[in-house]
Amino acid sequence: WGLNFMKDIFDECSFGDFKLNNRVIRTGIWETENSKSGFLSYEVYNRYESIAKSGVGLIISEMFVLDSKDRFSNYSAKLNYKAFIKEYKELTNLVHYFKVPILAQLAFFYYNDGINQKVEANDISLEGIKRLQADVFMAAKKFSFAGFDGIQLNLGNNFYLARFINPYFNQRKDNYGGNTFNRLRIVLEIIKIIKDNLDLHISCKINPSDARKGGMTYEESVKIAKLLEKYGADSIQITARTISFADSESHPFLDYVDNLIGEIDIPVILGGTLRDSETINNILNNSKVEFISMSKPFTAQHDFLSEWRENGGGVSICQSCNNCYSKKTSTCFKY
């Protein structure tokens, strides 16, 4: 009664319907270790096994693109090749062996509506929108067959759907433009069709703000998160280049995330330049935050969490040089 239980990185906890081994969520970014034709290499299996074996809470995959001509296709995981379901079933089985859930991250920069290979939010027709929604649903179906526990829709950074839901980019005059609900309608309809047909956790990655005049604001992104929850999203992950907000005293999005967690009832994941257990545990115990995501530390060393658990904490060997991100590779330049 009235006792304050300290939160710790290595707490076993619930995340929606999942039971997690700890509060750390690994976020994938680029995939450059698969073959050009898409087939998975030994290095990819080995990476996922090392991360899962280290006792991570949840794995979010590298980014999958819809189209082989996407801007980031050469640095992303492939979705459309013959052995996709067979190979990724082996990979998800490997991860599940260590009792770790895994989500497939879908993030595309361009969309080809059959007429224009790079059609933007203002120009895509209603038929094009339906086609895009069907393509995303088919991707979700493939992920389901391949054994993934869920899908993460990347609505953040500067990807296609992030631009579509952003008032800076979307000036449509129909039901897919204008107010927050209309701009988000394309995504809400996708969530509904996935929820109606597949048993998948749906996570959505969103920007807290983008510092553009007339763009995404903190207030707008909270409204978006609330609508995503209302229409069936199971978790929210905050994403942005924290370096753009580096003048902040503490974590640049901590106040925003604390506020957001008070507004919605689904798990919220905080990420952004977190490198040591002391900082993470301080955040866990001085805010409402329960889940932390990390990407580059897992690129530098796949299994660092094993050492942290053994030593009661630690600091990532990642130097935050950002080369893996800027040069779009899934391997570390230093280690």
Tab-separated table of N, CA and C in Angstrom, residues 140-255:
chain	number	residue	atom	x	y	z
A	140	ALA	N	0.768	-7.375	-44.723
A	140	ALA	CA	0.428	-7.861	-43.375
A	140	ALA	C	0.100	-9.351	-43.406
A	141	LYS	N	-0.598	-9.771	-44.468
A	141	LYS	CA	-0.960	-11.191	-44.598
A	141	LYS	C	0.300	-12.054	-44.744
A	142	LYS	N	1.232	-11.580	-45.552
A	142	LYS	CA	2.504	-12.296	-45.714
A	142	LYS	C	3.246	-12.382	-44.382
A	143	PHE	N	3.288	-11.267	-43.646
A	143	PHE	CA	3.956	-11.271	-42.343
A	143	PHE	C	3.307	-12.295	-41.416
A	144	SER	N	1.978	-12.345	-41.453
A	144	SER	CA	1.245	-13.295	-40.612
A	144	SER	C	1.623	-14.734	-40.974
A	145	PHE	N	1.620	-15.051	-42.273
A	145	PHE	CA	2.000	-16.405	-42.728
A	145	PHE	C	3.436	-16.734	-42.334
A	146	ALA	N	4.294	-15.701	-42.289
A	146	ALA	CA	5.713	-15.919	-41.981
A	146	ALA	C	5.980	-15.991	-40.473
A	147	GLY	N	4.926	-15.914	-39.671
A	147	GLY	CA	5.091	-16.120	-38.234
A	147	GLY	C	5.353	-14.878	-37.405
A	148	PHE	N	5.295	-13.694	-38.020
A	148	PHE	CA	5.455	-12.472	-37.227
A	148	PHE	C	4.239	-12.308	-36.303
A	149	ASP	N	4.472	-11.728	-35.136
A	149	ASP	CA	3.402	-11.533	-34.152
A	149	ASP	C	2.621	-10.249	-34.418
A	150	GLY	N	3.152	-9.407	-35.289
A	150	GLY	CA	2.480	-8.147	-35.562
A	150	GLY	C	3.169	-7.392	-36.663
A	151	ILE	N	2.600	-6.239	-36.956
A	151	ILE	CA	3.146	-5.359	-37.978
A	151	ILE	C	3.338	-3.981	-37.358
A	152	GLN	N	4.438	-3.339	-37.703
A	152	GLN	CA	4.588	-1.937	-37.326
A	152	GLN	C	4.448	-1.091	-38.583
A	153	LEU	N	3.448	-0.193	-38.568
A	153	LEU	CA	3.258	0.750	-39.666
A	153	LEU	C	4.092	1.979	-39.349
A	154	ASN	N	5.080	2.243	-40.189
A	154	ASN	CA	5.942	3.405	-39.934
A	154	ASN	C	5.254	4.651	-40.480
A	155	LEU	N	4.664	5.430	-39.560
A	155	LEU	CA	3.988	6.681	-39.899
A	155	LEU	C	4.873	7.859	-39.479
A	156	GLY	N	6.163	7.579	-39.317
A	156	GLY	CA	7.065	8.581	-38.768
A	156	GLY	C	8.176	8.952	-39.717
A	157	ASN	N	9.162	9.689	-39.163
A	157	ASN	CA	10.280	10.219	-39.935
A	157	ASN	C	9.698	10.925	-41.163
A	158	ASN	N	10.168	10.586	-42.349
A	158	ASN	CA	9.651	11.297	-43.526
A	158	ASN	C	9.075	10.314	-44.544
A	159	PHE	N	8.643	9.136	-44.051
A	159	PHE	CA	8.137	8.107	-44.954
A	159	PHE	C	6.773	8.491	-45.533
A	160	TYR	N	6.304	7.699	-46.479
A	160	TYR	CA	5.119	8.059	-47.271
A	160	TYR	C	3.900	8.371	-46.401
A	161	LEU	N	3.579	7.466	-45.498
A	161	LEU	CA	2.368	7.672	-44.684
A	161	LEU	C	2.553	8.815	-43.690
A	162	ALA	N	3.802	9.068	-43.269
A	162	ALA	CA	4.080	10.223	-42.397
A	162	ALA	C	3.761	11.515	-43.140
A	163	ARG	N	4.120	11.563	-44.420
A	163	ARG	CA	3.819	12.752	-45.217
A	163	ARG	C	2.316	12.858	-45.471
A	164	PHE	N	1.685	11.718	-45.681
A	164	PHE	CA	0.246	11.730	-45.976
A	164	PHE	C	-0.565	12.298	-44.806
A	165	ILE	N	-0.163	11.967	-43.578
A	165	ILE	CA	-0.967	12.396	-42.415
A	165	ILE	C	-0.534	13.769	-41.892
A	166	ASN	N	0.491	14.352	-42.526
A	166	ASN	CA	1.044	15.625	-42.055
A	166	ASN	C	0.380	16.798	-42.792
A	167	PRO	N	-0.178	17.780	-42.052
A	167	PRO	CA	-0.854	18.906	-42.715
A	167	PRO	C	0.071	19.740	-43.596
A	168	TYR	N	1.390	19.653	-43.366
A	168	TYR	CA	2.345	20.395	-44.198
A	168	TYR	C	2.329	19.862	-45.635
A	169	PHE	N	2.207	18.532	-45.780
A	169	PHE	CA	2.271	17.895	-47.099
A	169	PHE	C	0.894	17.642	-47.709
A	170	ASN	N	-0.092	17.381	-46.877
A	170	ASN	CA	-1.407	16.959	-47.376
A	170	ASN	C	-2.357	18.159	-47.464
A	171	GLN	N	-2.629	18.572	-48.697
A	171	GLN	CA	-3.604	19.664	-48.905
A	171	GLN	C	-4.826	19.172	-49.691
A	172	ARG	N	-5.133	17.891	-49.561
A	172	ARG	CA	-6.282	17.329	-50.284
A	172	ARG	C	-7.576	17.999	-49.840
A	173	LYS	N	-8.534	18.043	-50.756
A	173	LYS	CA	-9.821	18.678	-50.453
A	173	LYS	C	-10.936	17.635	-50.280
A	174	ASP	N	-10.587	16.336	-50.331
A	174	ASP	CA	-11.620	15.299	-50.204
A	174	ASP	C	-11.594	14.692	-48.801
A	175	ASN	N	-12.144	13.498	-48.646
A	175	ASN	CA	-12.218	12.849	-47.325
A	175	ASN	C	-10.867	12.384	-46.792
A	176	TYR	N	-9.821	12.504	-47.605
A	176	TYR	CA	-8.481	12.085	-47.158
A	176	TYR	C	-7.570	13.288	-46.908
A	177	GLY	N	-8.169	14.458	-46.735
A	177	GLY	CA	-7.388	15.657	-46.436
A	177	GLY	C	-8.179	16.590	-45.542
A	178	GLY	N	-7.486	17.604	-45.009
A	178	GLY	CA	-8.186	18.564	-44.148
A	178	GLY	C	-7.896	18.314	-42.691
A	179	ASN	N	-8.925	17.923	-41.944
A	179	ASN	CA	-8.741	17.755	-40.490
A	179	ASN	C	-7.938	16.501	-40.149
A	180	THR	N	-7.608	16.373	-38.881
A	180	THR	CA	-6.752	15.261	-38.420
A	180	THR	C	-7.342	13.911	-38.815
A	181	PHE	N	-8.632	13.732	-38.557
A	181	PHE	CA	-9.275	12.442	-38.844
A	181	PHE	C	-9.183	12.104	-40.330
A	182	ASN	N	-9.457	13.082	-41.182
A	182	ASN	CA	-9.437	12.814	-42.626
A	182	ASN	C	-8.037	12.471	-43.124
A	183	ARG	N	-7.034	13.197	-42.637
A	183	ARG	CA	-5.661	12.899	-43.069
A	183	ARG	C	-5.219	11.515	-42.588
A	184	LEU	N	-5.766	11.097	-41.451
A	184	LEU	CA	-5.393	9.797	-40.877
A	184	LEU	C	-6.277	8.659	-41.403
A	185	ARG	N	-7.344	9.019	-42.125
A	185	ARG	CA	-8.320	8.020	-42.583
A	185	ARG	C	-7.665	6.866	-43.344
A	186	ILE	N	-6.685	7.175	-44.202
A	186	ILE	CA	-6.012	6.139	-44.988
A	186	ILE	C	-5.428	5.052	-44.082
A	187	VAL	N	-4.878	5.480	-42.933
A	187	VAL	CA	-4.257	4.544	-41.979
A	187	VAL	C	-5.322	3.832	-41.145
A	188	LEU	N	-6.329	4.561	-40.697
A	188	LEU	CA	-7.386	3.958	-39.867
A	188	LEU	C	-8.105	2.855	-40.633
A	189	GLU	N	-8.304	3.052	-41.936
A	189	GLU	CA	-8.953	2.017	-42.750
A	189	GLU	C	-8.043	0.795	-42.907
A	190	ILE	N	-6.737	1.033	-43.010
A	190	ILE	CA	-5.779	-0.083	-43.070
A	190	ILE	C	-5.835	-0.887	-41.772
A	191	ILE	N	-5.821	-0.177	-40.635
A	191	ILE	CA	-5.868	-0.854	-39.329
A	191	ILE	C	-7.126	-1.717	-39.228
A	192	LYS	N	-8.257	-1.167	-39.666
A	192	LYS	CA	-9.521	-1.906	-39.570
A	192	LYS	C	-9.481	-3.194	-40.392
A	193	ILE	N	-8.995	-3.113	-41.622
A	193	ILE	CA	-8.990	-4.318	-42.467
A	193	ILE	C	-8.027	-5.379	-41.908
A	194	ILE	N	-6.900	-4.932	-41.335
A	194	ILE	CA	-5.971	-5.906	-40.738
A	194	ILE	C	-6.612	-6.540	-39.508
A	195	LYS	N	-7.208	-5.722	-38.655
A	195	LYS	CA	-7.827	-6.228	-37.423
A	195	LYS	C	-8.995	-7.166	-37.722
A	196	ASP	N	-9.752	-6.876	-38.777
A	196	ASP	CA	-10.915	-7.701	-39.121
A	196	ASP	C	-10.514	-9.066	-39.678
A	197	ASN	N	-9.307	-9.165	-40.203
A	197	ASN	CA	-8.939	-10.384	-40.929
A	197	ASN	C	-7.738	-11.159	-40.383
A	198	LEU	N	-6.900	-10.506	-39.584
A	198	LEU	CA	-5.665	-11.162	-39.135
A	198	LEU	C	-5.470	-10.979	-37.632
A	199	ASP	N	-4.822	-11.946	-37.016
A	199	ASP	CA	-4.543	-11.849	-35.587
A	199	ASP	C	-3.137	-11.284	-35.395
A	200	LEU	N	-2.993	-9.976	-35.615
A	200	LEU	CA	-1.688	-9.329	-35.523
A	200	LEU	C	-1.751	-8.129	-34.584
A	201	HIS	N	-0.702	-7.961	-33.801
A	201	HIS	CA	-0.511	-6.736	-33.031
A	201	HIS	C	-0.174	-5.637	-34.044
A	202	ILE	N	-0.809	-4.474	-33.922
A	202	ILE	CA	-0.487	-3.355	-34.815
A	202	ILE	C	0.163	-2.237	-34.003
A	203	SER	N	1.423	-1.982	-34.326
A	203	SER	CA	2.138	-0.882	-33.693
A	203	SER	C	2.272	0.241	-34.718
A	204	CYS	N	2.197	1.482	-34.262
A	204	CYS	CA	2.345	2.626	-35.174
A	204	CYS	C	3.473	3.518	-34.689
A	205	LYS	N	4.369	3.838	-35.607
A	205	LYS	CA	5.496	4.710	-35.302
A	205	LYS	C	5.105	6.118	-35.723
A	206	ILE	N	5.178	7.098	-34.808
A	206	ILE	CA	4.758	8.464	-35.151
A	206	ILE	C	5.807	9.493	-34.722
A	207	ASN	N	5.774	10.650	-35.383
A	207	ASN	CA	6.636	11.776	-35.001
A	207	ASN	C	5.943	12.601	-33.923
A	208	PRO	N	6.656	13.014	-32.876
A	208	PRO	CA	6.049	13.924	-31.904
A	208	PRO	C	5.824	15.303	-32.510
A	209	SER	N	6.799	15.784	-33.285
A	209	SER	CA	6.637	17.044	-34.017
A	209	SER	C	7.729	17.066	-35.065
A	210	ASP	N	7.624	17.983	-36.021
A	210	ASP	CA	8.656	17.996	-37.062
A	210	ASP	C	9.298	19.371	-37.255
A	211	ALA	N	8.927	20.335	-36.391
A	211	ALA	CA	9.518	21.679	-36.428
A	211	ALA	C	9.312	22.389	-37.766
A	212	ARG	N	8.325	21.932	-38.557
A	212	ARG	CA	7.985	22.638	-39.803
A	212	ARG	C	6.813	23.570	-39.538
A	213	LYS	N	6.846	24.744	-40.084
A	213	LYS	CA	5.704	25.656	-39.951
A	213	LYS	C	4.518	25.039	-40.701
A	214	GLY	N	3.407	24.857	-39.995
A	214	GLY	CA	2.245	24.232	-40.627
A	214	GLY	C	2.359	22.723	-40.694
A	215	GLY	N	3.339	22.164	-39.987
A	215	GLY	CA	3.537	20.714	-40.005
A	215	GLY	C	3.018	20.045	-38.745
A	216	MET	N	3.696	18.974	-38.327
A	216	MET	CA	3.255	18.190	-37.177
A	216	MET	C	3.639	18.910	-35.881
A	217	THR	N	2.656	19.089	-35.010
A	217	THR	CA	2.913	19.691	-33.689
A	217	THR	C	2.695	18.626	-32.621
A	218	TYR	N	3.148	18.909	-31.396
A	218	TYR	CA	2.928	17.974	-30.290
A	218	TYR	C	1.433	17.708	-30.095
A	219	GLU	N	0.631	18.769	-30.165
A	219	GLU	CA	-0.823	18.631	-29.944
A	219	GLU	C	-1.445	17.744	-31.024
A	220	GLU	N	-1.000	17.973	-32.270
A	220	GLU	CA	-1.541	17.200	-33.401
A	220	GLU	C	-1.171	15.728	-33.282
A	221	SER	N	0.072	15.449	-32.878
A	221	SER	CA	0.488	14.044	-32.803
A	221	SER	C	-0.202	13.314	-31.649
A	222	VAL	N	-0.552	14.029	-30.579
A	222	VAL	CA	-1.343	13.406	-29.499
A	222	VAL	C	-2.738	13.054	-30.024
A	223	LYS	N	-3.333	13.965	-30.803
A	223	LYS	CA	-4.645	13.686	-31.407
A	223	LYS	C	-4.565	12.453	-32.313
A	224	ILE	N	-3.480	12.367	-33.077
A	224	ILE	CA	-3.280	11.225	-33.977
A	224	ILE	C	-3.161	9.927	-33.182
A	225	ALA	N	-2.364	9.955	-32.102
A	225	ALA	CA	-2.195	8.755	-31.266
A	225	ALA	C	-3.533	8.299	-30.675
A	226	LYS	N	-4.349	9.257	-30.242
A	226	LYS	CA	-5.649	8.904	-29.653
A	226	LYS	C	-6.579	8.269	-30.686
A	227	LEU	N	-6.542	8.793	-31.908
A	227	LEU	CA	-7.354	8.199	-32.977
A	227	LEU	C	-6.847	6.800	-33.351
A	228	LEU	N	-5.526	6.644	-33.405
A	228	LEU	CA	-4.956	5.322	-33.712
A	228	LEU	C	-5.408	4.295	-32.679
A	229	GLU	N	-5.356	4.683	-31.400
A	229	GLU	CA	-5.819	3.766	-30.347
A	229	GLU	C	-7.301	3.440	-30.527
A	230	LYS	N	-8.103	4.468	-30.755
A	230	LYS	CA	-9.559	4.289	-30.878
A	230	LYS	C	-9.912	3.317	-32.004
A	231	TYR	N	-9.136	3.349	-33.082
A	231	TYR	CA	-9.457	2.519	-34.250
A	231	TYR	C	-8.672	1.206	-34.291
A	232	GLY	N	-7.986	0.860	-33.196
A	232	GLY	CA	-7.455	-0.499	-33.099
A	232	GLY	C	-5.961	-0.678	-32.995
A	233	ALA	N	-5.167	0.417	-33.052
A	233	ALA	CA	-3.711	0.253	-32.875
A	233	ALA	C	-3.437	-0.280	-31.472
A	234	ASP	N	-2.426	-1.150	-31.350
A	234	ASP	CA	-2.122	-1.804	-30.066
A	234	ASP	C	-0.960	-1.167	-29.325
A	235	SER	N	-0.131	-0.396	-30.028
A	235	SER	CA	0.976	0.297	-29.359
A	235	SER	C	1.449	1.441	-30.240
A	236	ILE	N	2.157	2.385	-29.617
A	236	ILE	CA	2.691	3.563	-30.315
A	236	ILE	C	4.185	3.646	-30.019
A	237	GLN	N	4.970	3.907	-31.050
A	237	GLN	CA	6.394	4.165	-30.845
A	237	GLN	C	6.704	5.581	-31.323
A	238	ILE	N	7.439	6.310	-30.498
A	238	ILE	CA	7.823	7.681	-30.838
A	238	ILE	C	9.134	7.637	-31.616
A	239	THR	N	9.174	8.348	-32.733
A	239	THR	CA	10.386	8.351	-33.538
A	239	THR	C	10.684	9.764	-34.023
A	240	ALA	N	11.929	10.120	-34.101
A	240	ALA	CA	12.372	11.404	-34.663
A	240	ALA	C	13.881	11.438	-34.527
A	241	ARG	N	14.495	12.335	-35.238
A	241	ARG	CA	15.946	12.495	-35.074
A	241	ARG	C	16.158	13.353	-33.834
A	242	THR	N	16.461	12.709	-32.698
A	242	THR	CA	16.609	13.455	-31.444
A	242	THR	C	17.724	14.491	-31.547
A	243	ILE	N	18.655	14.275	-32.469
A	243	ILE	CA	19.747	15.227	-32.645
A	243	ILE	C	19.207	16.611	-33.047
A	244	SER	N	18.026	16.617	-33.699
A	244	SER	CA	17.417	17.897	-34.096
A	244	SER	C	16.889	18.672	-32.893
A	245	PHE	N	16.744	17.954	-31.761
A	245	PHE	CA	16.191	18.591	-30.559
A	245	PHE	C	17.231	18.566	-29.439
A	246	ALA	N	18.503	18.591	-29.813
A	246	ALA	CA	19.590	18.323	-28.866
A	246	ALA	C	19.802	19.408	-27.813
A	247	ASP	N	19.146	20.573	-27.964
A	247	ASP	CA	19.361	21.622	-26.967
A	247	ASP	C	18.565	21.361	-25.682
A	248	SER	N	17.777	20.277	-25.678
A	248	SER	CA	16.973	19.962	-24.493
A	248	SER	C	17.872	19.479	-23.354
A	249	GLU	N	17.508	19.842	-22.119
A	249	GLU	CA	18.301	19.449	-20.933
A	249	GLU	C	18.305	17.935	-20.754
A	250	SER	N	17.103	17.332	-20.743
A	250	SER	CA	17.025	15.882	-20.544
A	250	SER	C	16.690	15.250	-21.890
A	251	HIS	N	15.962	14.143	-21.884
A	251	HIS	CA	15.541	13.548	-23.149
A	251	HIS	C	14.546	14.507	-23.812
A	252	PRO	N	14.739	14.847	-25.092
A	252	PRO	CA	13.912	15.893	-25.705
A	252	PRO	C	12.416	15.590	-25.761
A	253	PHE	N	12.045	14.301	-25.701
A	253	PHE	CA	10.624	13.972	-25.828
A	253	PHE	C	9.997	13.451	-24.546
A	254	LEU	N	10.717	13.563	-23.437
A	254	LEU	CA	10.230	12.945	-22.203
A	254	LEU	C	8.915	13.564	-21.724
A	255	ASP	N	8.833	14.894	-21.714
A	255	ASP	CA	7.590	15.543	-21.276
A	255	ASP	C	6.431	15.176	-22.202
